[in-house]
Structures are given as C-alpha cells and as structure tokens.
C-alpha positions as a Markdown table, in Angstrom:
| # | Residue | x | y | z |
|---|---|---|---|---|
| 1 | Gly | 39.4 | 34.2 | -0.2 |
| 2 | Ile | 39.5 | 31.0 | -2.2 |
| 3 | Leu | 40.8 | 28.9 | 0.6 |
| 4 | Glu | 38.1 | 30.2 | 3.0 |
| 5 | Asp | 35.4 | 29.4 | 0.4 |
| 6 | Tyr | 36.8 | 25.9 | 0.0 |
| 7 | His | 36.6 | 25.3 | 3.7 |
| 8 | Val | 33.1 | 26.7 | 4.0 |
| 9 | Gly | 32.0 | 24.6 | 1.0 |
| 10 | Lys | 33.7 | 21.6 | 2.4 |
| 11 | Met | 31.9 | 22.1 | 5.8 |
| 12 | Val | 28.5 | 22.5 | 4.0 |
| 13 | Leu | 29.2 | 19.4 | 2.0 |
| 14 | Met | 30.2 | 17.4 | 5.2 |
| 15 | Lys | 27.0 | 18.7 | 6.9 |
| 16 | Val | 24.8 | 17.6 | 4.0 |
| 17 | Asn | 26.6 | 14.2 | 3.8 |
| 18 | Ser | 26.0 | 13.6 | 7.5 |
| 19 | Ala | 22.3 | 14.5 | 7.4 |
| 20 | Ala | 20.0 | 11.9 | 8.9 |
| 21 | Val | 18.1 | 9.7 | 6.5 |
| 22 | Leu | 14.5 | 9.7 | 7.6 |
| 23 | Ser | 13.1 | 7.2 | 5.1 |
| 24 | Ser | 11.7 | 4.2 | 6.9 |
| 25 | Ile | 13.4 | 0.9 | 5.8 |
| 26 | Pro | 10.7 | -1.2 | 7.5 |
| 27 | Leu | 8.0 | 0.8 | 5.7 |
| 28 | Gln | 9.7 | 0.4 | 2.4 |
| 29 | Met | 10.0 | -3.4 | 3.0 |
| 30 | Val | 6.3 | -3.6 | 3.7 |
| 31 | Tyr | 5.5 | -1.7 | 0.5 |
| 32 | Tyr | 7.7 | -4.1 | -1.5 |
| 33 | Phe | 6.1 | -7.1 | 0.1 |
| 34 | Asn | 2.7 | -5.6 | -0.5 |
| 35 | Ile | 3.4 | -5.3 | -4.3 |
| 36 | Phe | 4.0 | -9.1 | -4.5 |
| 37 | Tyr | 1.3 | -10.0 | -2.1 |
| 38 | Tyr | -1.3 | -7.8 | -3.9 |
| 39 | Ile | -0.4 | -9.3 | -7.3 |
| 40 | Phe | -1.0 | -12.8 | -5.7 |
| 41 | Tyr | -4.2 | -11.5 | -4.0 |
| 42 | Phe | -5.6 | -9.9 | -7.2 |
| 43 | Leu | -5.0 | -13.1 | -9.3 |
| 44 | Val | -6.4 | -15.5 | -6.7 |
| 45 | Thr | -9.5 | -13.3 | -6.0 |
| 46 | Phe | -10.1 | -13.0 | -9.8 |
| 47 | Leu | -9.8 | -16.7 | -10.3 |
| 48 | Met | -12.0 | -17.4 | -7.3 |
| 49 | Ile | -14.7 | -15.1 | -8.7 |
| 50 | Ile | -14.5 | -16.9 | -12.0 |
| 51 | Tyr | -14.7 | -20.3 | -10.1 |
| 52 | Lys | -17.7 | -19.1 | -8.1 |
| 53 | Ser | -19.5 | -17.9 | -11.3 |
| 54 | Gln | -19.2 | -21.4 | -12.7 |
| 55 | Val | -20.1 | -23.3 | -9.5 |
| 56 | Phe | -22.7 | -21.0 | -7.9 |
| 57 | Ser | -25.6 | -19.0 | -9.4 |
| 58 | Phe | -25.0 | -15.3 | -8.9 |
| 59 | Pro | -28.0 | -12.9 | -8.4 |
| 60 | Asp | -28.3 | -10.3 | -11.3 |
| 61 | Gly | -25.5 | -7.8 | -11.2 |
| 62 | Asn | -23.5 | -9.3 | -8.3 |
| 63 | Leu | -20.8 | -10.9 | -10.5 |
| 64 | Ala | -20.2 | -7.6 | -12.3 |
| 65 | Leu | -20.1 | -5.8 | -9.0 |
| 66 | Asp | -17.5 | -8.2 | -7.6 |
| 67 | Leu | -15.4 | -7.8 | -10.8 |
| 68 | Val | -15.7 | -4.0 | -11.0 |
| 69 | Leu | -14.8 | -3.6 | -7.3 |
| 70 | Leu | -11.7 | -5.8 | -7.8 |
| 71 | Ile | -10.6 | -3.7 | -10.8 |
| 72 | Leu | -11.2 | -0.5 | -8.8 |
| 73 | Met | -9.2 | -2.0 | -5.9 |
| 74 | Gly | -6.3 | -2.7 | -8.2 |
| 75 | Ile | -6.3 | 0.9 | -9.5 |
| 76 | Leu | -6.5 | 2.2 | -5.9 |
| 77 | Glu | -3.6 | -0.1 | -4.9 |
| 78 | Val | -1.3 | 1.1 | -7.6 |
| 79 | Thr | -2.1 | 4.8 | -6.8 |
| 80 | Arg | -1.8 | 4.1 | -3.1 |
| 81 | Leu | 1.6 | 2.4 | -3.3 |
| 82 | Tyr | 2.9 | 5.0 | -5.7 |
| 83 | His | 2.2 | 7.8 | -3.1 |
| 84 | Gly | 3.6 | 5.6 | -0.3 |
| 85 | Phe | 6.9 | 4.9 | -2.1 |
| 86 | Lys | 7.3 | 8.5 | -3.3 |
| 87 | Gly | 6.6 | 10.0 | 0.1 |
| 88 | Asn | 8.9 | 7.6 | 2.0 |
| 89 | Leu | 11.8 | 7.9 | -0.4 |
| 90 | Thr | 11.6 | 11.7 | -0.7 |
| 91 | Glu | 10.8 | 12.1 | 3.0 |
| 92 | Glu | 7.7 | 14.1 | 2.3 |
| 93 | Ala | 4.7 | 13.8 | 4.6 |
| 94 | Val | 1.9 | 14.7 | 2.1 |
| 95 | Pro | 2.3 | 11.7 | -0.2 |
| 96 | Val | 2.5 | 9.4 | 2.8 |
| 97 | Val | -0.6 | 10.9 | 4.3 |
| 98 | Thr | -2.3 | 10.5 | 0.9 |
| 99 | Asn | -1.3 | 6.8 | 1.0 |
| 100 | Met | -2.8 | 6.5 | 4.5 |
| 101 | Val | -6.1 | 7.9 | 3.3 |
| 102 | Leu | -6.2 | 5.7 | 0.2 |
| 103 | Thr | -5.3 | 2.7 | 2.4 |
| 104 | Ile | -8.6 | 3.3 | 4.3 |
| 105 | Gly | -10.4 | 2.8 | 0.9 |
| 106 | Ser | -8.4 | -0.3 | 0.2 |
| 107 | Met | -9.2 | -1.7 | 3.7 |
| 108 | Leu | -12.9 | -1.1 | 3.0 |
| 109 | Leu | -12.7 | -2.9 | -0.3 |
| 110 | Ser | -10.8 | -5.8 | 1.4 |
| 111 | Leu | -13.6 | -5.9 | 4.1 |
| 112 | Tyr | -16.1 | -6.1 | 1.2 |
| 113 | Tyr | -14.4 | -9.2 | -0.1 |
| 114 | Leu | -14.0 | -10.6 | 3.4 |
| 115 | Leu | -17.6 | -10.1 | 4.6 |
| 116 | Trp | -20.0 | -8.8 | 1.9 |
| 117 | Gln | -19.2 | -10.3 | -1.5 |
| 118 | Thr | -21.8 | -12.6 | -2.9 |
| 119 | Tyr | -20.1 | -15.8 | -1.9 |
| 120 | Val | -17.3 | -15.9 | 0.7 |
| 121 | Leu | -15.0 | -18.9 | 0.7 |
| 122 | Lys | -12.5 | -19.9 | 3.4 |
| 123 | Ala | -9.7 | -18.9 | 1.0 |
| 124 | Asp | -11.3 | -15.4 | 0.7 |
| 125 | Val | -11.2 | -15.1 | 4.5 |
| 126 | Ile | -7.5 | -16.1 | 4.7 |
| 127 | Ile | -6.2 | -13.9 | 1.9 |
| 128 | Asn | -8.2 | -10.9 | 3.0 |
| 129 | Ala | -7.2 | -11.3 | 6.6 |
| 130 | Ile | -3.6 | -11.3 | 5.5 |
| 131 | Leu | -4.1 | -8.2 | 3.4 |
| 132 | Leu | -5.8 | -6.4 | 6.2 |
| 133 | Val | -2.8 | -7.2 | 8.5 |
| 134 | Ile | -0.4 | -5.8 | 5.9 |
| 135 | Tyr | -2.6 | -2.7 | 5.6 |
| 136 | Gly | -2.6 | -2.3 | 9.4 |
| 137 | Leu | 1.1 | -2.7 | 9.6 |
| 138 | Glu | 1.6 | -0.1 | 6.8 |
| 139 | Glu | -0.7 | 2.4 | 8.6 |
| 140 | Val | 1.3 | 2.1 | 11.8 |
| 141 | Leu | 4.6 | 2.5 | 9.9 |
| 142 | Asp | 3.1 | 5.4 | 7.9 |
| 143 | Ile | 2.3 | 7.2 | 11.1 |
| 144 | Ile | 5.8 | 6.7 | 12.5 |
| 145 | Ala | 7.3 | 7.9 | 9.2 |
| 146 | Val | 5.1 | 11.0 | 8.9 |
| 147 | Ser | 5.8 | 12.0 | 12.5 |
| 148 | Ser | 9.6 | 11.7 | 11.9 |
| 149 | Phe | 9.3 | 13.8 | 8.7 |
| 150 | Ala | 7.1 | 16.4 | 10.4 |
| 151 | Arg | 9.5 | 16.6 | 13.4 |
| 152 | Ile | 12.4 | 17.5 | 11.1 |
| 153 | Tyr | 10.8 | 19.5 | 8.3 |
| 154 | Met | 8.1 | 21.4 | 10.1 |
C-alpha cells in the first residue's frame, strides 16, 4: 500500500542520491583556466599583429589573413569550450568528443601562429606553446572523461 510505495520511493531516491558523479573536476578546472588564458591570448595576439603591422611591412593579404584566422580561432574557441563544458557537466560523451575534434582545429590554428604566420616573435612562441600545452592537457582529460561516461552509460 502507501507505506510500501513510500519505502520503494525512498529507496529509489536514496539510490539516485548515491549515484556516482562522473563529471571531471580537473577537466572543468582546465576549461575555466582556458577561458581566462584564451582571452589573454587573443588580446595579446591581436595587439602583436597590430604592432607588427606598424613595425614590419606585410606582404599583400598576409595581415588580413592573420586577423581573419585569429577571429576564426576565437569563434572556434567559444564553440569548442561550450561543447566541452556542456558535455562534462551533463556527463554526455558526444559534446566532449565534439570538443575534442574542435580542439584539433584550435591546435592547428595555434601552430599557424607559432610557426607559419608572417612574423613570429618570441612572445608568439611563448604564448602559443602555453596554449598548446593547455590543449594537450584538455585532450588527455577529455579522453579520460569520455571513457568514464562510456563505461557507465553504454
């Protein structure tokens, strides 16, 4: 009767309350750090492009290319982090995997600014190396998170 339903409901509630939380705290921390570092990265890279355009002569189209790729990288970063946050907090593998794929694009753009942009300064090398380390750490933590989500939910 009612008492039996109460006990069954209470057991279900207790079981739900004791369910393991699979969201990765270290991954979430890296995502948060990435937000602040990327804002710094974007502003410094933008200012360095402006500085280089005043000090050095750019071949036709290269200044525009560097600026357009930086804007695309910013859009990619927002999209990438949105999927990463969403996937980790909701414990869903698909958004985290989407984040992983988008991170490869971000890594390639970071490599562009590290190796192939028109003029590479020492500051470019430092800030892009740091960004690539953050991306690498994220990818490792993404793999761990996806494997824990898949183990439980699949």
